[in-house]
Amino acid sequence: MAYSLSRAIINRHLLRILMPTSAQPLIACYHNCQSTKTKQGLLKNKQICVYPRRNVITSETPNPLGEETKENSDNKDKDENEDFDVKTQILDQALEFVEVYGWSREAISNGAEASGYAGVAEGMFRNGGSDLALHFVRKCNAHFEEYLKSESEKLKETDDKPNVTAFLRDAIEFRLRMIIPYIGSWPQAMSLLLHPNIITSSMGELTRMVDDVWYYAGDTSADIKWYAKRGLLAKLYGSMQLVILTDQSPDFRDTWAFLDRRLSDMEKMSEISESIQQGTESIGETLTAGFTVLRNITGFGEQRR
């Protein structure tokens, strides 16, 4: 049922892959040639004028400028949603084959077959294994945000002041444990996430993830600290991935110990930074007060008649 429902979506992508570049404009003709039954039961094709890289205009199109009608726009959105659902289904199934084939087109091809589609449907994914790795990161981050929201609500129910360091520690460990099932092939995934075609998206996912952590931890900073906190956490998460890849201890105990030490260092750095800032403000206030007293004694700056 799923195969027949989405067969048109698969065929559309296969045509783009298999047809030569010179024949690409004809794809529009293939998909827009619709047939309507006449009263005699015969099929009558619409007349199509195909121009490379231009809108396809039919003899039945009411608007000669090619502007989309509401019905056409709704159909386009429906096709895009179905396309997205099919891709998501294939990539979800492909994750089951990563252990055998790595983050590769072979894994995606097997995922397509497991979903009831032809193996060549992997051609729908232009970036191959990079698309699969990015899909995994997005899926993990969505689940991670649900966890953060749940933990934040639990803290709000208690009267005690939340321990931000403990919250960060538990959050990072929870997120790192998501990659443990794929630990053997995770170096490949890390390199694929730096592919030029998707590096913007993968960095965007990292940025949103660390922002979610600080947001649900209760961070309300609105100055340069906002950027500093997220930058430090992103750097910490990146280094923790490298640590866990080389950890051979039971249940990655060395990794969690390393995490505790780094968070302790970050907490000390934060305290030192605040002390320096407060000290600077105190010195400034002292100098200002001293200058005011001196000005009053000497009469400096007063306008004399």
PDB file of C-alpha atoms in Angstrom:
ATOM      1  CA  MET A   1       0.000   0.000   0.000  1.00  0.00           C
ATOM      2  CA  ALA A   2       2.802   2.408   0.962  1.00  0.00           C
ATOM      3  CA  TYR A   3       4.686   1.582  -2.244  1.00  0.00           C
ATOM      4  CA  SER A   4       1.722   2.228  -4.538  1.00  0.00           C
ATOM      5  CA  LEU A   5       0.823   5.432  -2.663  1.00  0.00           C
ATOM      6  CA  SER A   6       4.271   6.944  -3.081  1.00  0.00           C
ATOM      7  CA  ARG A   7       5.250   5.387  -6.413  1.00  0.00           C
ATOM      8  CA  ALA A   8       4.820   8.719  -8.197  1.00  0.00           C
ATOM      9  CA  ILE A   9       7.237  10.384  -5.771  1.00  0.00           C
ATOM     10  CA  ILE A  10       9.905   7.747  -6.350  1.00  0.00           C
ATOM     11  CA  ASN A  11       9.418   7.887 -10.135  1.00  0.00           C
ATOM     12  CA  ARG A  12       9.782  11.663 -10.129  1.00  0.00           C
ATOM     13  CA  HIS A  13      13.200  11.483  -8.417  1.00  0.00           C
ATOM     14  CA  LEU A  14      14.333   8.557 -10.577  1.00  0.00           C
ATOM     15  CA  LEU A  15      13.555  10.501 -13.734  1.00  0.00           C
ATOM     16  CA  ARG A  16      15.723  13.378 -12.548  1.00  0.00           C
ATOM     17  CA  ILE A  17      18.562  10.948 -11.840  1.00  0.00           C
ATOM     18  CA  LEU A  18      18.380   8.730 -14.929  1.00  0.00           C
ATOM     19  CA  MET A  19      17.436  11.190 -17.687  1.00  0.00           C
ATOM     20  CA  PRO A  20      20.266  13.119 -19.393  1.00  0.00           C
ATOM     21  CA  THR A  21      20.657  16.805 -18.642  1.00  0.00           C
ATOM     22  CA  SER A  22      19.455  17.820 -22.091  1.00  0.00           C
ATOM     23  CA  ALA A  23      16.197  15.993 -21.460  1.00  0.00           C
ATOM     24  CA  GLN A  24      15.502  17.526 -18.053  1.00  0.00           C
ATOM     25  CA  PRO A  25      12.971  20.074 -19.413  1.00  0.00           C
ATOM     26  CA  LEU A  26      10.856  17.150 -20.624  1.00  0.00           C
ATOM     27  CA  ILE A  27      10.328  16.034 -17.023  1.00  0.00           C
ATOM     28  CA  ALA A  28       7.892  18.903 -16.660  1.00  0.00           C
ATOM     29  CA  CYS A  29       6.010  17.611 -19.674  1.00  0.00           C
ATOM     30  CA  TYR A  30       5.900  14.102 -18.187  1.00  0.00           C
ATOM     31  CA  HIS A  31       4.450  15.231 -14.862  1.00  0.00           C
ATOM     32  CA  ASN A  32       2.076  17.893 -16.183  1.00  0.00           C
ATOM     33  CA  CYS A  33       0.527  15.906 -19.014  1.00  0.00           C
ATOM     34  CA  GLN A  34      -2.730  15.029 -17.315  1.00  0.00           C
ATOM     35  CA  SER A  35      -5.454  13.066 -18.971  1.00  0.00           C
ATOM     36  CA  THR A  36      -9.159  13.724 -18.562  1.00  0.00           C
ATOM     37  CA  LYS A  37     -11.926  11.398 -19.628  1.00  0.00           C
ATOM     38  CA  THR A  38     -14.436  12.677 -22.136  1.00  0.00           C
ATOM     39  CA  LYS A  39     -18.087  11.671 -22.232  1.00  0.00           C
ATOM     40  CA  GLN A  40     -17.220   8.937 -24.731  1.00  0.00           C
ATOM     41  CA  GLY A  41     -14.751   7.425 -22.239  1.00  0.00           C
ATOM     42  CA  LEU A  42     -11.712   8.377 -24.339  1.00  0.00           C
ATOM     43  CA  LEU A  43      -8.560   9.985 -22.982  1.00  0.00           C
ATOM     44  CA  LYS A  44      -7.736  13.471 -24.117  1.00  0.00           C
ATOM     45  CA  ASN A  45      -4.289  14.866 -23.253  1.00  0.00           C
ATOM     46  CA  LYS A  46      -3.839  18.509 -22.399  1.00  0.00           C
ATOM     47  CA  GLN A  47      -1.632  20.488 -24.766  1.00  0.00           C
ATOM     48  CA  ILE A  48       1.674  21.321 -23.112  1.00  0.00           C
ATOM     49  CA  CYS A  49       4.231  23.945 -24.147  1.00  0.00           C
ATOM     50  CA  VAL A  50       7.579  23.157 -22.565  1.00  0.00           C
ATOM     51  CA  TYR A  51      10.322  25.751 -22.208  1.00  0.00           C
ATOM     52  CA  PRO A  52      13.590  25.106 -20.370  1.00  0.00           C
ATOM     53  CA  ARG A  53      13.613  26.650 -16.884  1.00  0.00           C
ATOM     54  CA  ARG A  54      10.235  28.326 -17.424  1.00  0.00           C
ATOM     55  CA  ASN A  55       6.762  27.682 -16.141  1.00  0.00           C
ATOM     56  CA  VAL A  56       4.802  24.985 -17.946  1.00  0.00           C
ATOM     57  CA  ILE A  57       1.711  26.530 -19.519  1.00  0.00           C
ATOM     58  CA  THR A  58      -1.199  24.422 -20.691  1.00  0.00           C
ATOM     59  CA  SER A  59      -4.028  25.370 -23.007  1.00  0.00           C
ATOM     60  CA  GLU A  60      -6.340  25.073 -20.004  1.00  0.00           C
ATOM     61  CA  THR A  61      -4.289  27.343 -17.731  1.00  0.00           C
ATOM     62  CA  PRO A  62      -6.477  30.399 -16.989  1.00  0.00           C
ATOM     63  CA  ASN A  63      -3.533  32.658 -16.114  1.00  0.00           C
ATOM     64  CA  PRO A  64      -1.119  33.142 -19.051  1.00  0.00           C
ATOM     65  CA  LEU A  65       1.606  34.421 -16.704  1.00  0.00           C
ATOM     66  CA  GLY A  66       1.872  31.006 -15.071  1.00  0.00           C
ATOM     67  CA  GLU A  67       0.902  32.168 -11.584  1.00  0.00           C
ATOM     68  CA  GLU A  68      -0.106  29.338  -9.265  1.00  0.00           C
ATOM     69  CA  THR A  69      -3.746  29.013  -8.368  1.00  0.00           C
ATOM     70  CA  LYS A  70      -4.774  28.082  -4.828  1.00  0.00           C
ATOM     71  CA  GLU A  71      -5.587  24.536  -5.969  1.00  0.00           C
ATOM     72  CA  ASN A  72      -2.192  24.078  -7.614  1.00  0.00           C
ATOM     73  CA  SER A  73      -0.450  25.492  -4.549  1.00  0.00           C
ATOM     74  CA  ASP A  74      -2.314  23.083  -2.257  1.00  0.00           C
ATOM     75  CA  ASN A  75      -1.417  20.148  -4.507  1.00  0.00           C
ATOM     76  CA  LYS A  76       2.228  21.230  -4.496  1.00  0.00           C
ATOM     77  CA  ASP A  77       2.299  21.414  -0.698  1.00  0.00           C
ATOM     78  CA  LYS A  78       0.664  17.986  -0.501  1.00  0.00           C
ATOM     79  CA  ASP A  79       3.290  16.491  -2.827  1.00  0.00           C
ATOM     80  CA  GLU A  80       6.105  18.056  -0.799  1.00  0.00           C
ATOM     81  CA  ASN A  81       4.679  16.677   2.440  1.00  0.00           C
ATOM     82  CA  GLU A  82       4.374  13.194   0.942  1.00  0.00           C
ATOM     83  CA  ASP A  83       7.907  13.516  -0.410  1.00  0.00           C
ATOM     84  CA  PHE A  84       9.200  14.469   3.050  1.00  0.00           C
ATOM     85  CA  ASP A  85       7.329  11.591   4.709  1.00  0.00           C
ATOM     86  CA  VAL A  86       8.776   9.062   2.277  1.00  0.00           C
ATOM     87  CA  LYS A  87      12.325  10.348   2.785  1.00  0.00           C
ATOM     88  CA  THR A  88      11.927  10.297   6.559  1.00  0.00           C
ATOM     89  CA  GLN A  89      10.623   6.735   6.462  1.00  0.00           C
ATOM     90  CA  ILE A  90      13.539   5.576   4.311  1.00  0.00           C
ATOM     91  CA  LEU A  91      16.160   7.289   6.482  1.00  0.00           C
ATOM     92  CA  ASP A  92      14.624   5.902   9.675  1.00  0.00           C
ATOM     93  CA  GLN A  93      14.903   2.401   8.255  1.00  0.00           C
ATOM     94  CA  ALA A  94      18.411   3.101   6.928  1.00  0.00           C
ATOM     95  CA  LEU A  95      19.661   3.684  10.476  1.00  0.00           C
ATOM     96  CA  GLU A  96      19.118  -0.032  11.114  1.00  0.00           C
ATOM     97  CA  PHE A  97      21.776  -0.823   8.485  1.00  0.00           C
ATOM     98  CA  VAL A  98      24.437   1.676   9.597  1.00  0.00           C
ATOM     99  CA  GLU A  99      26.187  -0.937  11.719  1.00  0.00           C
ATOM    100  CA  VAL A 100      26.765  -3.070   8.612  1.00  0.00           C
ATOM    101  CA  TYR A 101      27.180  -0.516   5.803  1.00  0.00           C
ATOM    102  CA  GLY A 102      28.147   2.621   7.694  1.00  0.00           C
ATOM    103  CA  TRP A 103      26.731   6.032   6.839  1.00  0.00           C
ATOM    104  CA  SER A 104      26.510   5.275   3.148  1.00  0.00           C
ATOM    105  CA  ARG A 105      24.231   4.976   0.156  1.00  0.00           C
ATOM    106  CA  GLU A 106      24.186   1.214   0.688  1.00  0.00           C
ATOM    107  CA  ALA A 107      22.525   1.747   4.058  1.00  0.00           C
ATOM    108  CA  ILE A 108      19.978   4.087   2.476  1.00  0.00           C
ATOM    109  CA  SER A 109      19.296   1.625  -0.335  1.00  0.00           C
ATOM    110  CA  ASN A 110      18.621  -1.147   2.156  1.00  0.00           C
ATOM    111  CA  GLY A 111      16.458   1.251   4.149  1.00  0.00           C
ATOM    112  CA  ALA A 112      14.395   1.957   1.046  1.00  0.00           C
ATOM    113  CA  GLU A 113      13.855  -1.739   0.416  1.00  0.00           C
ATOM    114  CA  ALA A 114      12.929  -2.286   4.067  1.00  0.00           C
ATOM    115  CA  SER A 115      10.338   0.489   3.664  1.00  0.00           C
ATOM    116  CA  GLY A 116       8.790  -1.207   0.642  1.00  0.00           C
ATOM    117  CA  TYR A 117      10.432   0.884  -2.076  1.00  0.00           C
ATOM    118  CA  ALA A 118      12.964   0.071  -4.762  1.00  0.00           C
ATOM    119  CA  GLY A 119      16.590   0.165  -3.674  1.00  0.00           C
ATOM    120  CA  VAL A 120      17.401   2.777  -6.330  1.00  0.00           C
ATOM    121  CA  ALA A 121      15.273   5.223  -4.312  1.00  0.00           C
ATOM    122  CA  GLU A 122      18.506   6.131  -2.513  1.00  0.00           C
ATOM    123  CA  GLY A 123      19.054   8.441  -5.479  1.00  0.00           C
ATOM    124  CA  MET A 124      16.526  10.780  -3.860  1.00  0.00           C
ATOM    125  CA  PHE A 125      19.273  11.787  -1.418  1.00  0.00           C
ATOM    126  CA  ARG A 126      21.779  13.973  -3.229  1.00  0.00           C
ATOM    127  CA  ASN A 127      24.337  13.951  -0.411  1.00  0.00           C
ATOM    128  CA  GLY A 128      24.128  10.227   0.335  1.00  0.00           C
ATOM    129  CA  GLY A 129      25.550   9.324   3.736  1.00  0.00           C
ATOM    130  CA  SER A 130      25.734  12.990   4.759  1.00  0.00           C
ATOM    131  CA  ASP A 131      21.945  13.223   4.519  1.00  0.00           C
ATOM    132  CA  LEU A 132      21.636  10.115   6.674  1.00  0.00           C
ATOM    133  CA  ALA A 133      23.989  11.480   9.351  1.00  0.00           C
ATOM    134  CA  LEU A 134      22.180  14.824   9.392  1.00  0.00           C
ATOM    135  CA  HIS A 135      18.833  13.042   9.712  1.00  0.00           C
ATOM    136  CA  PHE A 136      20.136  11.150  12.733  1.00  0.00           C
ATOM    137  CA  VAL A 137      21.348  14.368  14.396  1.00  0.00           C
ATOM    138  CA  ARG A 138      17.991  16.061  13.839  1.00  0.00           C
ATOM    139  CA  LYS A 139      16.115  13.061  15.174  1.00  0.00           C
ATOM    140  CA  CYS A 140      18.303  12.943  18.283  1.00  0.00           C
ATOM    141  CA  ASN A 141      17.966  16.681  18.886  1.00  0.00           C
ATOM    142  CA  ALA A 142      14.182  16.491  18.693  1.00  0.00           C
ATOM    143  CA  HIS A 143      14.148  13.733  21.321  1.00  0.00           C
ATOM    144  CA  PHE A 144      16.761  15.630  23.341  1.00  0.00           C
ATOM    145  CA  GLU A 145      14.596  18.756  23.476  1.00  0.00           C
ATOM    146  CA  GLU A 146      11.697  16.715  24.865  1.00  0.00           C
ATOM    147  CA  TYR A 147      14.025  15.411  27.580  1.00  0.00           C
ATOM    148  CA  LEU A 148      15.242  18.927  28.447  1.00  0.00           C
ATOM    149  CA  LYS A 149      11.706  20.240  28.652  1.00  0.00           C
ATOM    150  CA  SER A 150      10.675  17.388  30.943  1.00  0.00           C
ATOM    151  CA  GLU A 151      13.663  17.890  33.254  1.00  0.00           C
ATOM    152  CA  SER A 152      13.099  21.641  33.356  1.00  0.00           C
ATOM    153  CA  GLU A 153       9.477  21.157  34.413  1.00  0.00           C
ATOM    154  CA  LYS A 154      10.592  18.810  37.199  1.00  0.00           C
ATOM    155  CA  LEU A 155      12.957  21.470  38.527  1.00  0.00           C
ATOM    156  CA  LYS A 156      10.215  24.082  38.525  1.00  0.00           C
ATOM    157  CA  GLU A 157       8.037  21.838  40.696  1.00  0.00           C
ATOM    158  CA  THR A 158      10.671  21.874  43.471  1.00  0.00           C
ATOM    159  CA  ASP A 159      11.308  24.842  45.737  1.00  0.00           C
ATOM    160  CA  ASP A 160      15.068  24.364  45.670  1.00  0.00           C
ATOM    161  CA  LYS A 161      17.207  26.578  43.481  1.00  0.00           C
ATOM    162  CA  PRO A 162      18.214  24.552  40.398  1.00  0.00           C
ATOM    163  CA  ASN A 163      21.839  23.463  40.128  1.00  0.00           C
ATOM    164  CA  VAL A 164      22.821  24.621  36.652  1.00  0.00           C
ATOM    165  CA  THR A 165      26.065  22.618  36.570  1.00  0.00           C
ATOM    166  CA  ALA A 166      24.264  19.401  37.498  1.00  0.00           C
ATOM    167  CA  PHE A 167      21.619  20.115  34.855  1.00  0.00           C
ATOM    168  CA  LEU A 168      24.279  20.657  32.187  1.00  0.00           C
ATOM    169  CA  ARG A 169      26.116  17.510  33.235  1.00  0.00           C
ATOM    170  CA  ASP A 170      23.036  15.279  33.004  1.00  0.00           C
ATOM    171  CA  ALA A 171      21.972  16.870  29.723  1.00  0.00           C
ATOM    172  CA  ILE A 172      25.332  16.355  28.007  1.00  0.00           C
ATOM    173  CA  GLU A 173      25.567  12.764  29.191  1.00  0.00           C
ATOM    174  CA  PHE A 174      22.034  12.061  27.951  1.00  0.00           C
ATOM    175  CA  ARG A 175      22.862  13.501  24.512  1.00  0.00           C
ATOM    176  CA  LEU A 176      26.187  11.666  24.236  1.00  0.00           C
ATOM    177  CA  ARG A 177      24.573   8.339  25.070  1.00  0.00           C
ATOM    178  CA  MET A 178      22.475   8.672  21.922  1.00  0.00           C
ATOM    179  CA  ILE A 179      25.527   8.091  19.734  1.00  0.00           C
ATOM    180  CA  ILE A 180      26.760   5.036  21.669  1.00  0.00           C
ATOM    181  CA  PRO A 181      24.790   2.544  19.490  1.00  0.00           C
ATOM    182  CA  TYR A 182      26.712   3.943  16.486  1.00  0.00           C
ATOM    183  CA  ILE A 183      30.028   4.495  18.265  1.00  0.00           C
ATOM    184  CA  GLY A 184      31.950   2.262  15.836  1.00  0.00           C
ATOM    185  CA  SER A 185      31.020   4.343  12.796  1.00  0.00           C
ATOM    186  CA  TRP A 186      30.609   7.741  14.469  1.00  0.00           C
ATOM    187  CA  PRO A 187      33.976   9.104  13.219  1.00  0.00           C
ATOM    188  CA  GLN A 188      32.632   8.654   9.687  1.00  0.00           C
ATOM    189  CA  ALA A 189      29.435  10.484  10.628  1.00  0.00           C
ATOM    190  CA  MET A 190      31.418  13.368  12.149  1.00  0.00           C
ATOM    191  CA  SER A 191      33.375  13.811   8.932  1.00  0.00           C
ATOM    192  CA  LEU A 192      30.229  13.610   6.781  1.00  0.00           C
ATOM    193  CA  LEU A 193      28.556  16.296   8.868  1.00  0.00           C
ATOM    194  CA  LEU A 194      31.360  18.632   7.768  1.00  0.00           C
ATOM    195  CA  HIS A 195      30.548  18.077   4.082  1.00  0.00           C
ATOM    196  CA  PRO A 196      30.296  21.481   2.329  1.00  0.00           C
ATOM    197  CA  ASN A 197      26.738  20.773   1.177  1.00  0.00           C
ATOM    198  CA  ILE A 198      25.372  20.274   4.697  1.00  0.00           C
ATOM    199  CA  ILE A 199      27.843  21.940   7.050  1.00  0.00           C
ATOM    200  CA  THR A 200      25.540  24.945   7.428  1.00  0.00           C
ATOM    201  CA  SER A 201      22.674  22.684   8.488  1.00  0.00           C
ATOM    202  CA  SER A 202      24.811  20.560  10.814  1.00  0.00           C
ATOM    203  CA  MET A 203      26.299  23.636  12.527  1.00  0.00           C
ATOM    204  CA  GLY A 204      22.787  25.026  12.829  1.00  0.00           C
ATOM    205  CA  GLU A 205      21.697  21.859  14.628  1.00  0.00           C
ATOM    206  CA  LEU A 206      24.638  22.167  17.041  1.00  0.00           C
ATOM    207  CA  THR A 207      23.808  25.815  17.715  1.00  0.00           C
ATOM    208  CA  ARG A 208      20.153  25.048  18.420  1.00  0.00           C
ATOM    209  CA  MET A 209      21.082  22.131  20.651  1.00  0.00           C
ATOM    210  CA  VAL A 210      23.368  24.128  22.966  1.00  0.00           C
ATOM    211  CA  ASP A 211      20.861  26.971  22.997  1.00  0.00           C
ATOM    212  CA  ASP A 212      18.135  24.539  24.096  1.00  0.00           C
ATOM    213  CA  VAL A 213      20.341  23.290  26.933  1.00  0.00           C
ATOM    214  CA  TRP A 214      20.972  26.769  28.303  1.00  0.00           C
ATOM    215  CA  TYR A 215      17.370  27.852  27.786  1.00  0.00           C
ATOM    216  CA  TYR A 216      15.928  24.952  29.765  1.00  0.00           C
ATOM    217  CA  ALA A 217      18.687  25.384  32.357  1.00  0.00           C
ATOM    218  CA  GLY A 218      17.151  28.783  33.081  1.00  0.00           C
ATOM    219  CA  ASP A 219      19.721  31.038  31.427  1.00  0.00           C
ATOM    220  CA  THR A 220      18.402  34.589  31.107  1.00  0.00           C
ATOM    221  CA  SER A 221      21.589  36.416  30.102  1.00  0.00           C
ATOM    222  CA  ALA A 222      21.143  39.108  27.481  1.00  0.00           C
ATOM    223  CA  ASP A 223      24.707  40.354  27.017  1.00  0.00           C
ATOM    224  CA  ILE A 224      27.972  38.926  25.732  1.00  0.00           C
ATOM    225  CA  LYS A 225      27.601  36.087  28.242  1.00  0.00           C
ATOM    226  CA  TRP A 226      24.816  34.666  26.072  1.00  0.00           C
ATOM    227  CA  TYR A 227      27.296  33.965  23.278  1.00  0.00           C
ATOM    228  CA  ALA A 228      30.133  32.931  25.598  1.00  0.00           C
ATOM    229  CA  LYS A 229      28.038  30.285  27.375  1.00  0.00           C
ATOM    230  CA  ARG A 230      26.824  28.703  24.161  1.00  0.00           C
ATOM    231  CA  GLY A 231      30.258  28.811  22.592  1.00  0.00           C
ATOM    232  CA  LEU A 232      31.838  27.075  25.588  1.00  0.00           C
ATOM    233  CA  LEU A 233      29.132  24.406  25.674  1.00  0.00           C
ATOM    234  CA  ALA A 234      29.467  23.732  21.939  1.00  0.00           C
ATOM    235  CA  LYS A 235      33.234  23.365  22.331  1.00  0.00           C
ATOM    236  CA  LEU A 236      32.737  21.065  25.333  1.00  0.00           C
ATOM    237  CA  TYR A 237      30.286  18.840  23.458  1.00  0.00           C
ATOM    238  CA  GLY A 238      32.628  18.584  20.492  1.00  0.00           C
ATOM    239  CA  SER A 239      35.548  17.545  22.686  1.00  0.00           C
ATOM    240  CA  MET A 240      33.370  15.046  24.569  1.00  0.00           C
ATOM    241  CA  GLN A 241      32.583  13.271  21.299  1.00  0.00           C
ATOM    242  CA  LEU A 242      36.304  12.735  20.729  1.00  0.00           C
ATOM    243  CA  VAL A 243      36.777  11.483  24.284  1.00  0.00           C
ATOM    244  CA  ILE A 244      33.956   8.954  24.137  1.00  0.00           C
ATOM    245  CA  LEU A 245      35.289   7.536  20.863  1.00  0.00           C
ATOM    246  CA  THR A 246      38.518   6.443  22.568  1.00  0.00           C
ATOM    247  CA  ASP A 247      37.012   5.415  25.924  1.00  0.00           C
ATOM    248  CA  GLN A 248      37.358   1.694  26.696  1.00  0.00           C
ATOM    249  CA  SER A 249      36.184   1.846  30.319  1.00  0.00           C
ATOM    250  CA  PRO A 250      32.990   0.083  31.473  1.00  0.00           C
ATOM    251  CA  ASP A 251      29.905   2.181  30.656  1.00  0.00           C
ATOM    252  CA  PHE A 252      32.269   4.979  29.550  1.00  0.00           C
ATOM    253  CA  ARG A 253      33.073   5.942  33.129  1.00  0.00           C
ATOM    254  CA  ASP A 254      36.245   7.759  32.075  1.00  0.00           C
ATOM    255  CA  THR A 255      34.186   9.938  29.741  1.00  0.00           C
ATOM    256  CA  TRP A 256      31.777  10.996  32.487  1.00  0.00           C
ATOM    257  CA  ALA A 257      34.716  11.694  34.838  1.00  0.00           C
ATOM    258  CA  PHE A 258      36.305  13.875  32.160  1.00  0.00           C
ATOM    259  CA  LEU A 259      32.966  15.660  31.737  1.00  0.00           C
ATOM    260  CA  ASP A 260      32.800  16.381  35.484  1.00  0.00           C
ATOM    261  CA  ARG A 261      36.300  17.890  35.430  1.00  0.00           C
ATOM    262  CA  ARG A 262      35.575  20.107  32.446  1.00  0.00           C
ATOM    263  CA  LEU A 263      32.319  21.388  33.943  1.00  0.00           C
ATOM    264  CA  SER A 264      34.135  22.111  37.189  1.00  0.00           C
ATOM    265  CA  ASP A 265      36.715  24.126  35.253  1.00  0.00           C
ATOM    266  CA  MET A 266      33.941  26.027  33.454  1.00  0.00           C
ATOM    267  CA  GLU A 267      32.272  26.817  36.768  1.00  0.00           C
ATOM    268  CA  LYS A 268      35.535  28.141  38.207  1.00  0.00           C
ATOM    269  CA  MET A 269      36.138  30.241  35.108  1.00  0.00           C
ATOM    270  CA  SER A 270      32.651  31.695  35.461  1.00  0.00           C
ATOM    271  CA  GLU A 271      33.269  32.563  39.118  1.00  0.00           C
ATOM    272  CA  ILE A 272      36.612  34.188  38.299  1.00  0.00           C
ATOM    273  CA  SER A 273      35.026  36.151  35.450  1.00  0.00           C
ATOM    274  CA  GLU A 274      32.255  37.423  37.728  1.00  0.00           C
ATOM    275  CA  SER A 275      34.788  38.326  40.444  1.00  0.00           C
ATOM    276  CA  ILE A 276      36.896  40.287  37.986  1.00  0.00           C
ATOM    277  CA  GLN A 277      33.826  42.052  36.667  1.00  0.00           C
ATOM    278  CA  GLN A 278      32.603  42.899  40.165  1.00  0.00           C
ATOM    279  CA  GLY A 279      36.115  44.013  41.172  1.00  0.00           C
ATOM    280  CA  THR A 280      36.360  46.247  38.133  1.00  0.00           C
ATOM    281  CA  GLU A 281      32.993  47.807  38.936  1.00  0.00           C
ATOM    282  CA  SER A 282      34.070  48.393  42.573  1.00  0.00           C
ATOM    283  CA  ILE A 283      37.325  50.045  41.476  1.00  0.00           C
ATOM    284  CA  GLY A 284      35.403  52.221  39.060  1.00  0.00           C
ATOM    285  CA  GLU A 285      32.931  53.273  41.756  1.00  0.00           C
ATOM    286  CA  THR A 286      35.792  54.029  44.184  1.00  0.00           C
ATOM    287  CA  LEU A 287      37.635  56.171  41.644  1.00  0.00           C
ATOM    288  CA  THR A 288      34.435  57.995  40.739  1.00  0.00           C
ATOM    289  CA  ALA A 289      33.673  58.732  44.392  1.00  0.00           C
ATOM    290  CA  GLY A 290      37.253  59.907  45.021  1.00  0.00           C
ATOM    291  CA  PHE A 291      37.152  62.192  42.018  1.00  0.00           C
ATOM    292  CA  THR A 292      33.850  63.685  43.230  1.00  0.00           C
ATOM    293  CA  VAL A 293      35.295  64.433  46.687  1.00  0.00           C
ATOM    294  CA  LEU A 294      38.418  65.969  45.155  1.00  0.00           C
ATOM    295  CA  ARG A 295      36.320  68.095  42.829  1.00  0.00           C
ATOM    296  CA  ASN A 296      34.224  69.381  45.715  1.00  0.00           C
ATOM    297  CA  ILE A 297      37.333  70.312  47.744  1.00  0.00           C
ATOM    298  CA  THR A 298      39.154  72.093  44.967  1.00  0.00           C
ATOM    299  CA  GLY A 299      36.090  73.457  43.239  1.00  0.00           C
ATOM    300  CA  PHE A 300      37.271  72.022  39.951  1.00  0.00           C
ATOM    301  CA  GLY A 301      34.739  72.394  37.181  1.00  0.00           C
ATOM    302  CA  GLU A 302      32.582  74.982  38.964  1.00  0.00           C
ATOM    303  CA  GLN A 303      31.530  78.069  37.071  1.00  0.00           C
ATOM    304  CA  ARG A 304      32.654  81.176  38.920  1.00  0.00           C
ATOM    305  CA  ARG A 305      30.861  84.433  38.581  1.00  0.00           C
TER     306      ARG A 305
END
